[in-house]
XYZ file of C-alpha atoms in Angstrom:
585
model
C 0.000 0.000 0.000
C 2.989 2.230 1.080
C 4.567 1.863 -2.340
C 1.124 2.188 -4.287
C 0.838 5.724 -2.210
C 4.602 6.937 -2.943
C 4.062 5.834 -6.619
C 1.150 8.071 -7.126
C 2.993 10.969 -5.207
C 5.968 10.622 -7.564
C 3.917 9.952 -10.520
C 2.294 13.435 -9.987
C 5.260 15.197 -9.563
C 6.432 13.487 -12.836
C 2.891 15.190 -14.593
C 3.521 18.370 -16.831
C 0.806 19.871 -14.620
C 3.214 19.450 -11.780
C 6.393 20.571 -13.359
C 5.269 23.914 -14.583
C 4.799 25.213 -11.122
C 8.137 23.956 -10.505
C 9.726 25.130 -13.286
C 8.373 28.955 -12.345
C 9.848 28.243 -8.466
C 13.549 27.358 -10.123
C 13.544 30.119 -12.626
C 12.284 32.625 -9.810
C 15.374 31.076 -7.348
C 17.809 31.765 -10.647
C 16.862 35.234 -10.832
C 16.681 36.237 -6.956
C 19.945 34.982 -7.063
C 21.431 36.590 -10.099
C 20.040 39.920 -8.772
C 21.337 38.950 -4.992
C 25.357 38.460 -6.739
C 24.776 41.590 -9.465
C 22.724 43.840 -7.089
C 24.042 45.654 -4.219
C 21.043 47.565 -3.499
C 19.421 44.398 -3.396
C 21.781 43.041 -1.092
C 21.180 45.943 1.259
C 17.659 45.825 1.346
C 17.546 42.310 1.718
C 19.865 41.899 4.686
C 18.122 45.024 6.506
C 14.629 43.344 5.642
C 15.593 40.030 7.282
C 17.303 41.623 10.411
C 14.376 43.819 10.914
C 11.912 40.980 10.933
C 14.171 39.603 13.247
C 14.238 41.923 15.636
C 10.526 43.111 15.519
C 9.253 39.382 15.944
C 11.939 39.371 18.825
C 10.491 42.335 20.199
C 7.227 41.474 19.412
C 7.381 38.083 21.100
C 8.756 39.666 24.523
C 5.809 42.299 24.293
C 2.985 39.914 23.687
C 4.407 37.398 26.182
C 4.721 40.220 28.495
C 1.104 41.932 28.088
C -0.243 38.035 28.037
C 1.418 37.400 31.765
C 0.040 40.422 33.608
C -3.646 39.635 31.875
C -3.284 36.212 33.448
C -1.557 37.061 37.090
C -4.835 39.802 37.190
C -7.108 37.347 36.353
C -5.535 34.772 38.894
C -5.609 37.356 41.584
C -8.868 38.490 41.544
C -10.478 34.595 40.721
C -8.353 33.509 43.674
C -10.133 36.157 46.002
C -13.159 35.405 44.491
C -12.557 31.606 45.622
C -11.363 32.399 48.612
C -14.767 34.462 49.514
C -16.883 31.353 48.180
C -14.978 28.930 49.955
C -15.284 31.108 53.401
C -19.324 31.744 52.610
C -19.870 27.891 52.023
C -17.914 26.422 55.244
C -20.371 29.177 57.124
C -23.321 27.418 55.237
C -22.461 24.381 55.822
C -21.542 24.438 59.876
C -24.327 22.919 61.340
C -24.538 19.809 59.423
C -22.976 17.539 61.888
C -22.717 14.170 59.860
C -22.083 13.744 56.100
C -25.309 11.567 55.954
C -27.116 14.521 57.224
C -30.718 15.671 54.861
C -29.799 18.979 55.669
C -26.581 18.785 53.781
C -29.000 17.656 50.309
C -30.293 21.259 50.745
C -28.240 23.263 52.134
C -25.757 22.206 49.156
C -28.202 23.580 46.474
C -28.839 26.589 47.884
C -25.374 27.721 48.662
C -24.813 26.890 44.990
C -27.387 29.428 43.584
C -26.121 31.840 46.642
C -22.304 31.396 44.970
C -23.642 31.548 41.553
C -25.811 34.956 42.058
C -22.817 36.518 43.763
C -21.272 37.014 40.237
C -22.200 39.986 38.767
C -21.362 38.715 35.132
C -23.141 35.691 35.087
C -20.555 33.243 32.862
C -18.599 32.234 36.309
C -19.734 28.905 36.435
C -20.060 27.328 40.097
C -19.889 23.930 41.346
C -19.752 21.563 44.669
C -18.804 18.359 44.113
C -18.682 15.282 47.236
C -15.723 13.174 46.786
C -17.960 10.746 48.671
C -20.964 9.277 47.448
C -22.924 11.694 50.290
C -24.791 14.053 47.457
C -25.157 11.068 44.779
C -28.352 11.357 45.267
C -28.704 15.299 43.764
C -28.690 16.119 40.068
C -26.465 17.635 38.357
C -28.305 20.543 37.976
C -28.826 21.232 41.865
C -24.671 21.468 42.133
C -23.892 23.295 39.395
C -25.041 26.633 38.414
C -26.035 28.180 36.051
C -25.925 24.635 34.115
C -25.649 21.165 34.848
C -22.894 21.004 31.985
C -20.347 22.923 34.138
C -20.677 19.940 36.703
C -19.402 17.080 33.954
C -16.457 19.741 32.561
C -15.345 19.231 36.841
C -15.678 15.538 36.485
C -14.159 14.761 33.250
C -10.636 13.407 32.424
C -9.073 16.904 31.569
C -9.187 18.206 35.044
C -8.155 14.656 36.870
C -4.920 16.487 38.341
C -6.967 19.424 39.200
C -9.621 16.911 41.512
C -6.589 15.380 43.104
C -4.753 18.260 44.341
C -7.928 19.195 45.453
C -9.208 16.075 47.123
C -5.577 16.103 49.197
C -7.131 19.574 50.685
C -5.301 22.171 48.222
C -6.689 25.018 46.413
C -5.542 24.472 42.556
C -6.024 26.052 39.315
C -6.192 24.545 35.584
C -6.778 26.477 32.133
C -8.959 24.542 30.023
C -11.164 24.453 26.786
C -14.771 23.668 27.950
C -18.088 24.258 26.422
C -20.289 24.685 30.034
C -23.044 27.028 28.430
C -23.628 25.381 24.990
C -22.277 28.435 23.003
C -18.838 26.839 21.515
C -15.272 26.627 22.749
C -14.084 28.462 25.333
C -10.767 29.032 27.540
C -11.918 29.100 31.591
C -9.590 29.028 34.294
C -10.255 26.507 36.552
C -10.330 26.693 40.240
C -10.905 24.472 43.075
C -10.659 24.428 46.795
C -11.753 21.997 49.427
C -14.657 22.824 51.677
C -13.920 23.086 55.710
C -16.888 22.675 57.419
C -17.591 20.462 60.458
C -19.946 18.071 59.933
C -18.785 17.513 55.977
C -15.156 17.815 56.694
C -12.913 17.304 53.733
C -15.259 15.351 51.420
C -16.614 18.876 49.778
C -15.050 20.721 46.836
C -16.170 24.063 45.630
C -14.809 24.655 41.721
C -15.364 28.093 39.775
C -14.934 28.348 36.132
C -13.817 31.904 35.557
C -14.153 32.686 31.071
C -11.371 34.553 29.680
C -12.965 35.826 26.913
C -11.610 39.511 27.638
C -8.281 38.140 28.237
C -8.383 36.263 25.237
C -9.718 39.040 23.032
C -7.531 41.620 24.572
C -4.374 39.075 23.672
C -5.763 38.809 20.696
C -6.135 42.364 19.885
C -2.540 42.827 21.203
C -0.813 40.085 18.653
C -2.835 41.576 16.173
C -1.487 45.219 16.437
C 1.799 43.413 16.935
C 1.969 41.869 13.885
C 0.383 44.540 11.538
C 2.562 47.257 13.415
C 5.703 45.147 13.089
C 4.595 44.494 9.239
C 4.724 48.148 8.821
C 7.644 49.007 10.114
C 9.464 46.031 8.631
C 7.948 47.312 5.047
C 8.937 51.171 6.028
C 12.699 49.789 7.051
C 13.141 48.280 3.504
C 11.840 51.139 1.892
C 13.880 53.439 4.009
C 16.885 51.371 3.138
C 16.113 50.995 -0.453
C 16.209 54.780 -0.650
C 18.964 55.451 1.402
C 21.169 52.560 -0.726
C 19.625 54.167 -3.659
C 21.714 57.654 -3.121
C 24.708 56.007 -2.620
C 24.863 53.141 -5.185
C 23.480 55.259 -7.673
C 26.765 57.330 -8.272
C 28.527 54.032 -7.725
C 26.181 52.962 -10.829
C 26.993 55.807 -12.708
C 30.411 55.776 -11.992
C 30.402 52.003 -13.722
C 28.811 52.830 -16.829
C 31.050 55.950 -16.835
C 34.274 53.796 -16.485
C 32.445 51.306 -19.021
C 32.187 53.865 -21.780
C 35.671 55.120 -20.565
C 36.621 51.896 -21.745
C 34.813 51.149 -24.891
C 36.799 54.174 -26.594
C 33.991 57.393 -25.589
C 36.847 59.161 -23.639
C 34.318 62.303 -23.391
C 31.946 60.447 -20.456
C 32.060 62.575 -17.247
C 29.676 62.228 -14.239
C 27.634 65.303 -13.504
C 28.596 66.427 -10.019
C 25.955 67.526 -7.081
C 26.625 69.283 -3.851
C 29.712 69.063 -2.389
C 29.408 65.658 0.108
C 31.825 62.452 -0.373
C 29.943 61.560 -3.844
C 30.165 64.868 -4.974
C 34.042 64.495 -4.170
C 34.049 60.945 -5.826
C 32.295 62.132 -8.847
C 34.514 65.087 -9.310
C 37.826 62.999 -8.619
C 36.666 60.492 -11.141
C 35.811 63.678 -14.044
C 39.713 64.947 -12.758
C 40.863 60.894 -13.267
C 38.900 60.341 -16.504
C 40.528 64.026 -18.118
C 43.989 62.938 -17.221
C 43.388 59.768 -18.917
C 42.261 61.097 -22.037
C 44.908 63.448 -22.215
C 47.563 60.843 -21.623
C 45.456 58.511 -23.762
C 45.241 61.202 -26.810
C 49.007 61.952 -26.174
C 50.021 58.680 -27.092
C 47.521 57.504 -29.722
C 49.152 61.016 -31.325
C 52.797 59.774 -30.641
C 51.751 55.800 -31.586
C 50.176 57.604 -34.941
C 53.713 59.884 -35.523
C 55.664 56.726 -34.935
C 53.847 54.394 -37.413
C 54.022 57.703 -39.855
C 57.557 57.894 -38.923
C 58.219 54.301 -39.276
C 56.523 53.993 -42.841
C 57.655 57.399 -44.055
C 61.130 56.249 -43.369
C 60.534 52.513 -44.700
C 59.103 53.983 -47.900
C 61.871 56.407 -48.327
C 65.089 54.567 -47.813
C 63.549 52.482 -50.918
C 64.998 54.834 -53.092
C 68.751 55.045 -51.534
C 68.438 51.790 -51.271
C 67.849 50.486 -54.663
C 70.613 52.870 -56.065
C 73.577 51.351 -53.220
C 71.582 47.693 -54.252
C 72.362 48.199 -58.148
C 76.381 49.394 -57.570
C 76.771 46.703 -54.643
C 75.759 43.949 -57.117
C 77.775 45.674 -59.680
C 80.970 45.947 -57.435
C 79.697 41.816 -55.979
C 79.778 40.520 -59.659
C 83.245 42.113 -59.887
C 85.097 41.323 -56.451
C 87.342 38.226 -58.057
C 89.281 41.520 -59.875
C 89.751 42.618 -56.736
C 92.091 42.221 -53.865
C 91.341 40.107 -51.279
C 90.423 42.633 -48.291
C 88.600 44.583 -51.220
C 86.646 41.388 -52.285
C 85.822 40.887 -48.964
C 84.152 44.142 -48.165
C 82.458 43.918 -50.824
C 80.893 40.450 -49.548
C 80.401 42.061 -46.025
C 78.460 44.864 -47.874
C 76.130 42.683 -50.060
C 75.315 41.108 -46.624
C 74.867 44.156 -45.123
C 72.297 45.420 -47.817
C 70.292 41.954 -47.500
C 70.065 42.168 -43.646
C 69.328 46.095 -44.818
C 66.514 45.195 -47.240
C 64.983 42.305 -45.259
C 64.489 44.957 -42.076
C 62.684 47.468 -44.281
C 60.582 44.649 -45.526
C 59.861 44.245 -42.039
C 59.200 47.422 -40.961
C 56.572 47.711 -44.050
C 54.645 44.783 -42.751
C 54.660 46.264 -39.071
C 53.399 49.595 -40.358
C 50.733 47.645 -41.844
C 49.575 45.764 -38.821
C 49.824 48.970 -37.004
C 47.864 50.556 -39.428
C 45.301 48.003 -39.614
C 45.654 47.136 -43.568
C 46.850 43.845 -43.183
C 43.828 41.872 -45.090
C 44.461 37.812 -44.642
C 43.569 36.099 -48.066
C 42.987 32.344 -47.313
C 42.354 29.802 -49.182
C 42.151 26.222 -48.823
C 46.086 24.660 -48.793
C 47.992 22.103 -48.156
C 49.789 22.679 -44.952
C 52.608 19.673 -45.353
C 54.293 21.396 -48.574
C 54.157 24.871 -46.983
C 56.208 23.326 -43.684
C 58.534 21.252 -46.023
C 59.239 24.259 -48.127
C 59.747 26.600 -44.897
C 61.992 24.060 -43.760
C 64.074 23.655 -46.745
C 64.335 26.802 -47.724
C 66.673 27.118 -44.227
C 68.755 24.443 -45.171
C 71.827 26.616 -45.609
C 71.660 28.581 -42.401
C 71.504 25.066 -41.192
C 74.336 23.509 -42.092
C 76.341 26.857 -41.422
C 75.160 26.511 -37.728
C 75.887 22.756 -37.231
C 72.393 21.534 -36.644
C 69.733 19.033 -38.672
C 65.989 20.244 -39.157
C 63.888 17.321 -38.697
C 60.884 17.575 -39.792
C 58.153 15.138 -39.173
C 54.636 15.677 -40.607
C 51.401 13.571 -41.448
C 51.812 11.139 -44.966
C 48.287 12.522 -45.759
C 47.451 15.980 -46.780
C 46.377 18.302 -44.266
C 43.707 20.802 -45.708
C 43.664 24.240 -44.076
C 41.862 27.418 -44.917
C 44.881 30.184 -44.700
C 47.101 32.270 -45.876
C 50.095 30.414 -47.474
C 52.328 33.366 -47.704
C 51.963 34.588 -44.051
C 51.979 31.174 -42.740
C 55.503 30.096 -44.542
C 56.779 33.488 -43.427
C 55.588 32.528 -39.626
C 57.266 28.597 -39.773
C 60.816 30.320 -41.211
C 60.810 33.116 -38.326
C 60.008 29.875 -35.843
C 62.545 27.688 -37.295
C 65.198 30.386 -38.272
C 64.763 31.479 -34.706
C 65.272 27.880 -33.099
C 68.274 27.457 -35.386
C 69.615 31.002 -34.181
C 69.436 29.194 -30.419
C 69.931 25.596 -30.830
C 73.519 25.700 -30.162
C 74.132 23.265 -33.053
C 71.916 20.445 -31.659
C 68.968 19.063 -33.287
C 65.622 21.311 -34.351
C 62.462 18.861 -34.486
C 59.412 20.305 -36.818
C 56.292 18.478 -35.848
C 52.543 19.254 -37.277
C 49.785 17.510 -36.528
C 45.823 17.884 -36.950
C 42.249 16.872 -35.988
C 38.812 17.541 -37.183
C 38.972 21.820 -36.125
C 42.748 22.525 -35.264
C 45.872 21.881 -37.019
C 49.412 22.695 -35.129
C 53.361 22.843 -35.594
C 55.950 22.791 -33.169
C 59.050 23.633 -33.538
C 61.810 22.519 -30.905
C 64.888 23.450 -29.890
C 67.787 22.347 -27.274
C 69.689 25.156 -27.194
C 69.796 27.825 -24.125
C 66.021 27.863 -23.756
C 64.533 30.808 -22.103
C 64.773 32.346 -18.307
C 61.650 32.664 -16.196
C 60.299 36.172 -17.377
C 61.418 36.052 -20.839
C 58.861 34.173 -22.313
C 56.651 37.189 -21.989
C 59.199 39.325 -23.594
C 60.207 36.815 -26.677
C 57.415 38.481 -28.720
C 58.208 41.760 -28.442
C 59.742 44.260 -31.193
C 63.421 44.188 -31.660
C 63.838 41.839 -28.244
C 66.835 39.421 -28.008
C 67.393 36.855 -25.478
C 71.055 37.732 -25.174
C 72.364 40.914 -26.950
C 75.717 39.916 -26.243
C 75.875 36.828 -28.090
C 77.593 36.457 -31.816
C 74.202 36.666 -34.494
C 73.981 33.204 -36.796
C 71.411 34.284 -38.670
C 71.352 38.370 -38.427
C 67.376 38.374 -38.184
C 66.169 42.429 -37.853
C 64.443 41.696 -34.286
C 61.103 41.585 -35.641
C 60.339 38.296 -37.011
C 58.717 36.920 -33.927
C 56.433 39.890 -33.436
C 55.324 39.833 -37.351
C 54.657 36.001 -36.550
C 52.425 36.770 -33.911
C 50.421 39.345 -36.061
C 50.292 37.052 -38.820
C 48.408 34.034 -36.242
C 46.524 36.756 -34.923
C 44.814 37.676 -38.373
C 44.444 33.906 -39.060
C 42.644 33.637 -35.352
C 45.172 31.466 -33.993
C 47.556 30.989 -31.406
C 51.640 31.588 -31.029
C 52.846 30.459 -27.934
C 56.109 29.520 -26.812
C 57.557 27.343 -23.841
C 60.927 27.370 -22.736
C 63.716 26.613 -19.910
C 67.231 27.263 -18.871
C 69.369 24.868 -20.358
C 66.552 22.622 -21.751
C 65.592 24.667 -24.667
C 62.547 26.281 -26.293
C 59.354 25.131 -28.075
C 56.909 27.463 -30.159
C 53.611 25.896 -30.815
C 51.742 27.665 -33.723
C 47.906 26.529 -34.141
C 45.166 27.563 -36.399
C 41.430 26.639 -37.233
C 41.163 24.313 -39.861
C 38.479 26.376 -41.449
C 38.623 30.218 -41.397
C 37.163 32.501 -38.913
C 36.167 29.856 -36.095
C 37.069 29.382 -32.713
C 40.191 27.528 -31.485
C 39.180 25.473 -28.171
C 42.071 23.194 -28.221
C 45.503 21.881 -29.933
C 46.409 18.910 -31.279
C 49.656 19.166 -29.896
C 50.807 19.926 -26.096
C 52.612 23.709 -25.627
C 55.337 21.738 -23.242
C 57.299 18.461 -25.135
C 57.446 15.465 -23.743
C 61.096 15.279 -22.766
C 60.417 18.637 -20.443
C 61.638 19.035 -16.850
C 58.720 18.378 -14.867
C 57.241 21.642 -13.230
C 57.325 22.730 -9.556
C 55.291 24.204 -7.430
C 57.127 26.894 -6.680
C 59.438 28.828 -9.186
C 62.597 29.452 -8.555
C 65.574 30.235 -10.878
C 65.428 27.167 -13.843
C 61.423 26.808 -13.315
C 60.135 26.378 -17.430
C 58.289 29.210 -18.459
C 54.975 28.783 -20.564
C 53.566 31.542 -22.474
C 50.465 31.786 -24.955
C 50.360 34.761 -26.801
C 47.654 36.657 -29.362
C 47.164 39.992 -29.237
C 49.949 40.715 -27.097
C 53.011 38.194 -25.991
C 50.721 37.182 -22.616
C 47.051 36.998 -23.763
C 46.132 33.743 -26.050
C 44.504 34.386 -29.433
C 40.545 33.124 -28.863
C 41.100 32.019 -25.630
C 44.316 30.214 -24.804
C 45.765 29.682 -21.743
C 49.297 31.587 -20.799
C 49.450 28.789 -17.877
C 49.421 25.809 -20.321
C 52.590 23.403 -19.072
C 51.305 20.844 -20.983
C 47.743 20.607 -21.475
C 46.598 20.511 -25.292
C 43.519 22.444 -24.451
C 44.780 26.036 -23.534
């Protein structure tokens, strides 16, 4: 039966009748609590809501419990009198019945009942004697209770028990109870009763009263009532007192966000409009003195950022000229240098070397003017990414061999489709590779690509010096070098790396680089497999395999792990600069 019930119960809740309500509960809990983490006003208002409700039903409790209490003692003092009177009248009644079997004591007992009972002015004080003997068995009800015979069977029912035997040992006692005496519902009586002294009866008669406390109860009544609508009130005045007060003060604060936000979107113009001359007027008018300075600054260097990329074009552009003249008698006095003498012949090697290094920086300072300048366009197309690292890879064969290391390069026997640019991409995997052969100290550079269904990667690995903890968030930037000091294989123009990471950024992908002292560097270059989406992972890890495993602390030697995009220490789309050797970034 117990599972038939619990079936039904969790069949209903099951219903589409029954989930709608619940859905409307969970989606009302989602939004108190988004506006309890977003709101502070809310917050406010809240907390002072609950600690007022608190404190009123505190207070209210005490007061009630209070007011209740003295009701009650009155009412106790004055039935207790009242008792004591009726108690006093009925042992005078009652003297000169000598023996409990006495007739006089079957009248007399009536008759001091109707005294008792006309005593009381009201008329609801219900009065009863009751033998604990069988010596007025032989009465009705009616003739020892007044005004009704009821009154008599509330004394002698099971509720008052304890009552009859306190009595019955020759105590006076008092009960509350719930009786209906007169026939006209439920009512709350307190309940005396006191033993009769009289001679003849002795202990054997009880006098009870039943005192109503309607007044008490209405008054008590009326009392919780004003209680609760009073502490309602002032509960519903609190919250609106400390909505308004919040109000003034986190509505600056408000302003002051969107301010800040529109600060920060570019609309260096926003000011807050300052009142009076309190602490908000003070914040707003620190904030307008905070938010000039920054534009100024801001304007002063978006003017000197514009000069320099002028500058840097201007002069790129210009030394074209020059430049193509010394080209045209440098190959001229090149082609001619065997006629020569051998420190002539030599110079004129050096300064055909000179004029490529030359050339290939102004090449590069073109592209960054571009980038800066935001004209780069990226013009993919679908391409076969194998070829492109081959080709990158041979075409550094040379520098290779001159620096006493072997490129190995291992990629996939199948072709790997991409969407990108093939002539930004090549010119990113010879800046990685040149760079690792610039480092690798004549051991072994490893080229590695790889792919899945949304990313492909390459990694290229060196065992060289490796980078110093700090470095790997400077290895992107313009015209940076690990160690000025050291002898240049290669005589790269210091930007390669930060052309590399503009060229991932336009293809939405990520350049990051891992590195340690001693153990060598890794640069892992990934890209979407189809243009313009979202890189969530790599199909290659950031850290290689044969890495020193990390620490938790970092001292000196610790491997550093970058991920760069738009600047050497924020990922493109999301990747991770703490990536030691996760795939996902």
């Amino acid at each position: 039966m117990v599972r038939l019930v619990l079936a039904g119960l969790l069949a209903g809740w099951r219903s589409p009748l029954a989930r709608v309500p619940l859905r409307h509960a969970v989606r009302l809990w989602h939004r108190g609590r988004r506006a309890w983490r977003r709101s502070l006003q809310v917050r406010i208002v809240s907390i002072t809501l609950v600690l007022s409700l608190l404190v009123v039903g505190v207070f209210g409790f005490v007061v009630a419990s209070a007011i209740t209490g003295g009701l009650l003692d009155a009412r106790v003092r004055s039935a207790s009198k009242t008792v004591d009177q009726g108690a006093a009248y009925a042992a005078s009644q009652l003297k000169g019945v000598t023996q409990p079997g006495d007739p006089a004591l079957l009248t007399t007992v009536p008759a001091v009942v109707v005294a008792l009972g006309n005593a009381e002015q009201s008329g609801q004080v219900q009065v009863i004697i009751r033998a604990s003997d069988s010596s007025l068995s032989s009465l009705p009800a009616q003739s020892l209770a007044w005004p009704k015979a009821d009154a008599y069977n509330v004394v002698t029912s099971g509720r008052l028990a304890d009552l009859r035997r306190q009595v019955g040992r020759g105590k006076m006692a008092r009960q509350y109870a719930t009786a209906n005496p007169d026939g006209n519902g439920e009512r709350r009586y307190l309940v005396f009763g006191t033993p009769i002294n009289s001679s003849g009866a002795g202990g054997q008669l009880e006098l009870y009263y039943l005192f109503p406390l309607d007044n008490e109860v209405a008054t008590v009544d009326l009392v919780r009532t004003t209680l609760i609508a009073t502490g309602a009130a002032l509960v519903v005045l609190l919250a609106m007192v400390a909505a308004l007060v919040t109000r003034l003060v986190v509505r600056p604060v408000r302003i002051a966000a969107r301010t800040a936000q529109r600060l920060s979107a570019g609309l260096l113009d926003q000011r807050m409009e300052v009142r009076g001359e309190d602490d908000l007027a003070r914040l707003a008018a620190s904030f307008n003195q905070m938010a000039g300075n920054l534009q100024r600054q801001i304007v002063r260097l978006e003017e000197m950022s514009r000069l320099q990329r002028r500058f840097t074009s201007d002069v790129s552009h210009e030394l074209r000229t020059p430049l193509t003249t010394v080209r045209m008698a440098a190959d001229l006095i090149f082609s001619a240098r065997e006629d020569f003498e051998p420190a002539v012949a030599r110079s004129a090697e050096l300064l055909q070397a000179e004029l490529d290094r030359f050339e290939g920086l102004l090449t590069d300072l073109l592209e960054i003017s571009r980038f800066d300048a935001g004209f780069a366009m990226l013009d993919a197309e679908a391409t076969d990414l194998v070829p492109v690292v081959r080709r990158a890879a041979d075409g550094l064969t040379s520098v290779a061999e001159r620096a006493g290391c072997a490129v190995d390069v291992s990629v996939p026997g199948a072709p790997v489709i991409v969407e990108i640019d093939p002539r930004r991409i090549e010119r990113v995997l010879r800046n990685l590779i040149g760079n690792a052969i610039e480092h690798s100290e004549g051991k072994p550079v490893r080229v590695t690509l790889a792919a899945d269904d949304s990313a492909v990667a390459v990694t290229v690995r060196d065992h060289g010096v490796g980078l110093r903890p700090g470095e790997e968030k400077l290895v992107f930037n313009r015209f940076w070098r690990a160690d000025p000091s050291r002898a240049r294989q290669t005589g790269g123009s210091g930007l390669g790396l930060s052309i590399s990471l503009e060229d991932a950024r336009l293809h939405g992908g990520w350049l990051e680089a891992w590195g340690a002292p001693g153990q060598g560097a890794q640069f892992r270059l990934t890209l979407p497999v189809r243009a313009g989406e979202r890189l969530v992972s790599s199909p290659l890890a950031l850290v290689p395999a044969d890495a020193p495993p990390a620490r938790s602390a970092e001292p000196a030697g610790t491997p550093a792990v970058v991920g760069v995009a738009a600047s050497a220490a924020t990922p493109v789309a999301g990747g991770d600069p703490g990536d030691e050797g996760r795939v996902t970034p």
